[in-house]
Amino acid sequence: MSGSTSFTAIRERAGLTVEQVAERAGCQVRTVYRWESGETKPRKLVLDMLEQAARDKAAPSAQGGDFTFVDLFAGIGGMRRAFEAVGGRCVATCEWDKYARQTYAANFCTVDHPFFGDIREVTKGSDREIDLQMPPHDVLVAGFPCQPFSIAGVSKKNALGRPHGFACEAQGTLFYDVAKIISVKRPRAFLLENVKNLVRHDRGNTFRVIMDVLRNELGYRFVDYRVIDAKGFVPQHRERTIIVGFREDAGFAWEDVNIPDAKKGPKLGTILHSADEAIDGRFITGPKGRVNPKYTLTDHLWAYLQNYAEKHRAAGNGFGFGLVTADDVARTLSARYYKDGSEILVSQGSRKNPRRLTPRECARLMGFDDGKLPPFEIPVSDTQAYKQFGNSVVVPVIESVARAVALCLKEAVEGRVEPRLPLFGSGLREPVVAYG
């Protein structure tokens, strides 16, 4: 980053004067003026400091916050981005994947609170040890691993002869680590996210176990859930199960969650690179928003995908690629997108092979880049970025639910609770799919 325009822009986003930058950077004021004019380039450390200051300014809740939360199975921070947007302050993070941790740290301050790796390292000790490690918090948020419960995950494990769900020692029981932290810390509320198939897995038995643990074993009787499709928020058909629970009745009602009409949701053109985007050297490499040619499918791969789709069509199967235009809504972005991009291929006309979405477009498709905050940092390779966005939550979906949760917590503190969420027993209703 060099030149007066770029340096001045980041300084102004950070809300700092030239004199304040000089004081923070430990240099002379005239040195900062040289950076402003483009005469010299600032050190990376200075730019990193300004980027962090800009993020802190854009999200003042990170400094104080109306309530606190912990971010478990954090991934790249989709839950955190949502909860900070409604006034939350993160006091602990847990994520085991080193590349996801890298992206998370590039976008959020992680030096002011514990940043755990494997959650089992936190929960393997006594209740007292857990209590000492995990800070007190108002809300626990967790997108606990979904592979054992997803349709794709179950199919793969069945094919390999491996157990899935709670029988899967590698991932299925990680829900119990979440439950253990809830049991010890007793947060006022929690929000858990998982795939749509969680509700139906093992003929509903898996979900019954989860709800029984939350409602009866942990005593959070005010628990409810919805399966929400994200396509009212972003141009992507993506259904996810969201479970919300409160220790005491806080008046939560799903009717208070703003879920836009899916039929009137945005189209893919709103997240695709546009002609007026500046060249960034990674995703945009030519004028008029010209996307890097490396994202265009090779003749060999495009021919393979077409032949594969035709083979399954002839056999009466529904497998195939998803070719989309700016006027369409995309299929679900998955963690396997890096392999061939087949579920979302952007048409480039009849004379040119389609292309994959760029990681920047994936960030927009998942709601990380909505124009309210500086662009989400993507410090990892394209392969890792595709995995990370494919595994993430759609930020505005979580933000919409988080806003209702935050309001309930605030009104509970002020004594203005109107009891609305039913007191559930061990029985479960049929799942409700919210399409807007």
mmCIF file of C-alpha atoms in Angstrom, residues 230-434:
data_model
loop_
_atom_site.group_PDB
_atom_site.id
_atom_site.type_symbol
_atom_site.label_atom_id
_atom_site.label_comp_id
_atom_site.label_asym_id
_atom_site.label_seq_id
_atom_site.Cartn_x
_atom_site.Cartn_y
_atom_site.Cartn_z
ATOM 1 C CA ALA A 230 -30.174 -17.729 3.707
ATOM 2 C CA LYS A 231 -31.434 -16.774 0.255
ATOM 3 C CA GLY A 232 -33.495 -13.927 1.636
ATOM 4 C CA PHE A 233 -30.232 -12.364 2.807
ATOM 5 C CA VAL A 234 -27.717 -13.421 0.144
ATOM 6 C CA PRO A 235 -28.021 -14.946 -3.362
ATOM 7 C CA GLN A 236 -27.456 -18.480 -2.116
ATOM 8 C CA HIS A 237 -29.799 -21.337 -1.249
ATOM 9 C CA ARG A 238 -28.315 -22.389 2.095
ATOM 10 C CA GLU A 239 -30.435 -23.959 4.838
ATOM 11 C CA ARG A 240 -29.058 -24.220 8.355
ATOM 12 C CA THR A 241 -30.452 -25.262 11.733
ATOM 13 C CA ILE A 242 -30.163 -22.553 14.383
ATOM 14 C CA ILE A 243 -30.852 -23.372 18.026
ATOM 15 C CA VAL A 244 -31.394 -20.564 20.528
ATOM 16 C CA GLY A 245 -31.615 -21.175 24.259
ATOM 17 C CA PHE A 246 -32.022 -19.068 27.401
ATOM 18 C CA ARG A 247 -31.320 -19.948 31.011
ATOM 19 C CA GLU A 248 -34.427 -18.017 32.019
ATOM 20 C CA ASP A 249 -37.394 -16.809 29.993
ATOM 21 C CA ALA A 250 -36.197 -13.671 28.219
ATOM 22 C CA GLY A 251 -39.229 -13.236 25.976
ATOM 23 C CA PHE A 252 -37.525 -14.528 22.834
ATOM 24 C CA ALA A 253 -39.779 -15.202 19.824
ATOM 25 C CA TRP A 254 -38.797 -16.176 16.303
ATOM 26 C CA GLU A 255 -41.373 -13.694 15.050
ATOM 27 C CA ASP A 256 -38.992 -10.965 16.250
ATOM 28 C CA VAL A 257 -36.199 -12.246 14.012
ATOM 29 C CA ASN A 258 -36.150 -10.306 10.757
ATOM 30 C CA ILE A 259 -36.029 -12.913 7.971
ATOM 31 C CA PRO A 260 -36.449 -11.305 4.531
ATOM 32 C CA ASP A 261 -38.719 -12.839 1.922
ATOM 33 C CA ALA A 262 -36.614 -15.415 0.065
ATOM 34 C CA LYS A 263 -38.546 -14.780 -3.135
ATOM 35 C CA LYS A 264 -37.382 -11.166 -3.062
ATOM 36 C CA GLY A 265 -33.787 -11.881 -2.112
ATOM 37 C CA PRO A 266 -30.733 -10.531 -3.931
ATOM 38 C CA LYS A 267 -29.346 -12.055 -7.136
ATOM 39 C CA LEU A 268 -25.826 -13.203 -7.862
ATOM 40 C CA GLY A 269 -24.977 -10.004 -9.700
ATOM 41 C CA THR A 270 -24.852 -8.202 -6.350
ATOM 42 C CA ILE A 271 -21.764 -10.159 -5.276
ATOM 43 C CA LEU A 272 -19.912 -10.613 -8.568
ATOM 44 C CA HIS A 273 -16.942 -8.443 -9.460
ATOM 45 C CA SER A 274 -18.060 -5.306 -11.260
ATOM 46 C CA ALA A 275 -16.524 -3.252 -14.042
ATOM 47 C CA ASP A 276 -15.566 -0.402 -11.715
ATOM 48 C CA GLU A 277 -13.531 -2.509 -9.282
ATOM 49 C CA ALA A 278 -9.896 -1.567 -8.918
ATOM 50 C CA ILE A 279 -7.150 -3.994 -9.870
ATOM 51 C CA ASP A 280 -5.938 -5.799 -6.756
ATOM 52 C CA GLY A 281 -3.446 -8.134 -8.393
ATOM 53 C CA ARG A 282 -5.053 -11.258 -6.954
ATOM 54 C CA PHE A 283 -8.689 -11.453 -7.997
ATOM 55 C CA ILE A 284 -8.933 -8.507 -10.393
ATOM 56 C CA THR A 285 -5.980 -8.370 -12.764
ATOM 57 C CA GLY A 286 -7.252 -6.231 -15.622
ATOM 58 C CA PRO A 287 -9.324 -3.114 -16.348
ATOM 59 C CA LYS A 288 -13.117 -3.076 -16.155
ATOM 60 C CA GLY A 289 -13.172 -5.595 -13.328
ATOM 61 C CA ARG A 290 -11.480 -8.309 -15.377
ATOM 62 C CA VAL A 291 -11.290 -11.394 -13.177
ATOM 63 C CA ASN A 292 -7.976 -13.242 -12.997
ATOM 64 C CA PRO A 293 -7.997 -15.817 -15.853
ATOM 65 C CA LYS A 294 -6.942 -18.572 -13.454
ATOM 66 C CA TYR A 295 -10.550 -18.779 -12.208
ATOM 67 C CA THR A 296 -11.802 -19.749 -15.672
ATOM 68 C CA LEU A 297 -12.159 -23.517 -16.079
ATOM 69 C CA THR A 298 -9.716 -25.248 -18.381
ATOM 70 C CA ASP A 299 -11.059 -26.940 -21.501
ATOM 71 C CA HIS A 300 -10.271 -30.327 -19.943
ATOM 72 C CA LEU A 301 -12.135 -29.654 -16.677
ATOM 73 C CA TRP A 302 -15.125 -28.064 -18.431
ATOM 74 C CA ALA A 303 -15.420 -31.025 -20.785
ATOM 75 C CA TYR A 304 -15.171 -33.445 -17.855
ATOM 76 C CA LEU A 305 -17.946 -31.694 -15.907
ATOM 77 C CA GLN A 306 -20.246 -31.621 -18.930
ATOM 78 C CA ASN A 307 -19.666 -35.302 -19.663
ATOM 79 C CA TYR A 308 -20.175 -36.184 -16.002
ATOM 80 C CA ALA A 309 -23.458 -34.293 -15.899
ATOM 81 C CA GLU A 310 -24.677 -35.908 -19.124
ATOM 82 C CA LYS A 311 -23.808 -39.371 -17.823
ATOM 83 C CA HIS A 312 -25.936 -38.848 -14.708
ATOM 84 C CA ARG A 313 -28.781 -37.240 -16.645
ATOM 85 C CA ALA A 314 -28.955 -40.314 -18.832
ATOM 86 C CA ALA A 315 -29.086 -42.491 -15.720
ATOM 87 C CA GLY A 316 -31.919 -40.406 -14.274
ATOM 88 C CA ASN A 317 -29.805 -38.825 -11.531
ATOM 89 C CA GLY A 318 -29.743 -35.179 -10.587
ATOM 90 C CA PHE A 319 -25.993 -34.791 -10.333
ATOM 91 C CA GLY A 320 -24.297 -32.091 -12.347
ATOM 92 C CA PHE A 321 -22.781 -28.643 -12.273
ATOM 93 C CA GLY A 322 -24.610 -25.450 -11.355
ATOM 94 C CA LEU A 323 -24.198 -22.885 -14.127
ATOM 95 C CA VAL A 324 -25.419 -19.465 -13.030
ATOM 96 C CA THR A 325 -25.691 -15.915 -14.327
ATOM 97 C CA ALA A 326 -25.948 -12.575 -12.561
ATOM 98 C CA ASP A 327 -29.733 -12.998 -12.432
ATOM 99 C CA ASP A 328 -29.660 -16.316 -10.560
ATOM 100 C CA VAL A 329 -29.410 -17.572 -6.994
ATOM 101 C CA ALA A 330 -26.521 -19.945 -6.352
ATOM 102 C CA ARG A 331 -26.536 -23.404 -4.873
ATOM 103 C CA THR A 332 -24.972 -23.946 -1.463
ATOM 104 C CA LEU A 333 -21.270 -23.083 -1.348
ATOM 105 C CA SER A 334 -19.505 -26.111 0.118
ATOM 106 C CA ALA A 335 -16.056 -26.706 1.585
ATOM 107 C CA ARG A 336 -15.211 -28.842 -1.465
ATOM 108 C CA TYR A 337 -15.611 -25.886 -3.831
ATOM 109 C CA TYR A 338 -11.849 -25.715 -4.268
ATOM 110 C CA LYS A 339 -11.870 -29.058 -6.131
ATOM 111 C CA ASP A 340 -13.708 -28.055 -9.299
ATOM 112 C CA GLY A 341 -16.195 -25.342 -8.366
ATOM 113 C CA SER A 342 -18.955 -27.368 -9.968
ATOM 114 C CA GLU A 343 -21.801 -26.306 -7.664
ATOM 115 C CA ILE A 344 -21.442 -22.621 -8.616
ATOM 116 C CA LEU A 345 -20.017 -21.901 -12.069
ATOM 117 C CA VAL A 346 -20.391 -18.360 -13.366
ATOM 118 C CA SER A 347 -21.337 -18.162 -17.038
ATOM 119 C CA GLN A 348 -19.029 -16.035 -19.211
ATOM 120 C CA GLY A 349 -21.046 -16.424 -22.382
ATOM 121 C CA SER A 350 -21.162 -19.120 -25.028
ATOM 122 C CA ARG A 351 -17.687 -18.379 -26.370
ATOM 123 C CA LYS A 352 -15.845 -18.738 -23.074
ATOM 124 C CA ASN A 353 -15.691 -21.444 -20.438
ATOM 125 C CA PRO A 354 -17.415 -20.599 -17.133
ATOM 126 C CA ARG A 355 -15.381 -19.646 -14.093
ATOM 127 C CA ARG A 356 -15.340 -20.272 -10.393
ATOM 128 C CA LEU A 357 -16.260 -17.576 -7.930
ATOM 129 C CA THR A 358 -13.187 -15.823 -6.584
ATOM 130 C CA PRO A 359 -12.585 -16.011 -2.815
ATOM 131 C CA ARG A 360 -13.595 -12.334 -2.623
ATOM 132 C CA GLU A 361 -16.928 -13.167 -4.221
ATOM 133 C CA CYS A 362 -17.296 -16.060 -1.765
ATOM 134 C CA ALA A 363 -16.770 -13.587 1.081
ATOM 135 C CA ARG A 364 -19.615 -11.491 -0.321
ATOM 136 C CA LEU A 365 -21.807 -14.544 -0.921
ATOM 137 C CA MET A 366 -21.428 -15.486 2.753
ATOM 138 C CA GLY A 367 -22.158 -11.929 3.919
ATOM 139 C CA PHE A 368 -18.681 -11.095 5.224
ATOM 140 C CA ASP A 369 -18.312 -8.154 2.853
ATOM 141 C CA ASP A 370 -21.444 -6.039 3.047
ATOM 142 C CA GLY A 371 -19.910 -2.581 2.760
ATOM 143 C CA LYS A 372 -20.383 -1.723 6.436
ATOM 144 C CA LEU A 373 -16.854 -2.739 7.442
ATOM 145 C CA PRO A 374 -13.517 -2.773 5.613
ATOM 146 C CA PRO A 375 -13.167 -5.730 3.208
ATOM 147 C CA PHE A 376 -12.621 -9.029 4.972
ATOM 148 C CA GLU A 377 -8.958 -10.005 4.955
ATOM 149 C CA ILE A 378 -8.155 -13.227 3.045
ATOM 150 C CA PRO A 379 -4.535 -14.008 3.976
ATOM 151 C CA VAL A 380 -4.596 -17.686 2.978
ATOM 152 C CA SER A 381 -4.404 -19.549 -0.332
ATOM 153 C CA ASP A 382 -7.451 -19.850 -2.572
ATOM 154 C CA THR A 383 -7.810 -23.520 -1.613
ATOM 155 C CA GLN A 384 -7.950 -22.709 2.078
ATOM 156 C CA ALA A 385 -10.203 -19.694 1.483
ATOM 157 C CA TYR A 386 -12.749 -21.812 -0.395
ATOM 158 C CA LYS A 387 -12.761 -24.359 2.447
ATOM 159 C CA GLN A 388 -13.165 -21.631 5.036
ATOM 160 C CA PHE A 389 -16.049 -19.796 3.393
ATOM 161 C CA GLY A 390 -17.732 -23.083 2.516
ATOM 162 C CA ASN A 391 -17.627 -24.108 6.167
ATOM 163 C CA SER A 392 -18.749 -20.752 7.503
ATOM 164 C CA VAL A 393 -22.072 -19.252 8.489
ATOM 165 C CA VAL A 394 -23.926 -16.621 6.464
ATOM 166 C CA VAL A 395 -23.161 -13.580 8.586
ATOM 167 C CA PRO A 396 -26.422 -11.586 8.117
ATOM 168 C CA VAL A 397 -28.511 -14.651 9.024
ATOM 169 C CA ILE A 398 -26.711 -14.997 12.345
ATOM 170 C CA GLU A 399 -26.751 -11.234 12.852
ATOM 171 C CA SER A 400 -30.520 -11.151 12.466
ATOM 172 C CA VAL A 401 -30.972 -13.825 15.145
ATOM 173 C CA ALA A 402 -28.269 -12.265 17.330
ATOM 174 C CA ARG A 403 -30.061 -8.921 17.241
ATOM 175 C CA ALA A 404 -33.211 -10.507 18.688
ATOM 176 C CA VAL A 405 -31.142 -12.349 21.319
ATOM 177 C CA ALA A 406 -29.322 -9.146 22.306
ATOM 178 C CA LEU A 407 -32.605 -7.250 22.658
ATOM 179 C CA CYS A 408 -33.999 -9.976 24.925
ATOM 180 C CA LEU A 409 -30.907 -9.855 27.139
ATOM 181 C CA LYS A 410 -31.159 -6.078 27.388
ATOM 182 C CA GLU A 411 -34.852 -6.113 28.239
ATOM 183 C CA ALA A 412 -34.314 -8.880 30.796
ATOM 184 C CA VAL A 413 -31.737 -6.728 32.594
ATOM 185 C CA GLU A 414 -34.155 -3.790 32.527
ATOM 186 C CA GLY A 415 -37.015 -5.958 33.804
ATOM 187 C CA ARG A 416 -39.136 -5.522 30.682
ATOM 188 C CA VAL A 417 -39.536 -9.182 29.698
ATOM 189 C CA GLU A 418 -42.759 -10.340 28.105
ATOM 190 C CA PRO A 419 -42.805 -14.171 28.394
ATOM 191 C CA ARG A 420 -43.256 -15.537 24.905
ATOM 192 C CA LEU A 421 -41.132 -18.642 24.352
ATOM 193 C CA PRO A 422 -43.019 -21.820 25.373
ATOM 194 C CA LEU A 423 -41.688 -23.921 28.209
ATOM 195 C CA PHE A 424 -40.785 -27.070 26.327
ATOM 196 C CA GLY A 425 -40.686 -30.581 27.687
ATOM 197 C CA SER A 426 -38.794 -33.471 26.182
ATOM 198 C CA GLY A 427 -41.115 -33.756 23.177
ATOM 199 C CA LEU A 428 -40.156 -32.138 19.884
ATOM 200 C CA ARG A 429 -42.293 -30.458 17.311
ATOM 201 C CA GLU A 430 -41.764 -30.926 13.613
ATOM 202 C CA PRO A 431 -39.013 -28.609 12.345
ATOM 203 C CA VAL A 432 -40.060 -25.226 11.027
ATOM 204 C CA VAL A 433 -38.287 -24.085 7.896
ATOM 205 C CA ALA A 434 -38.165 -20.301 7.662
#
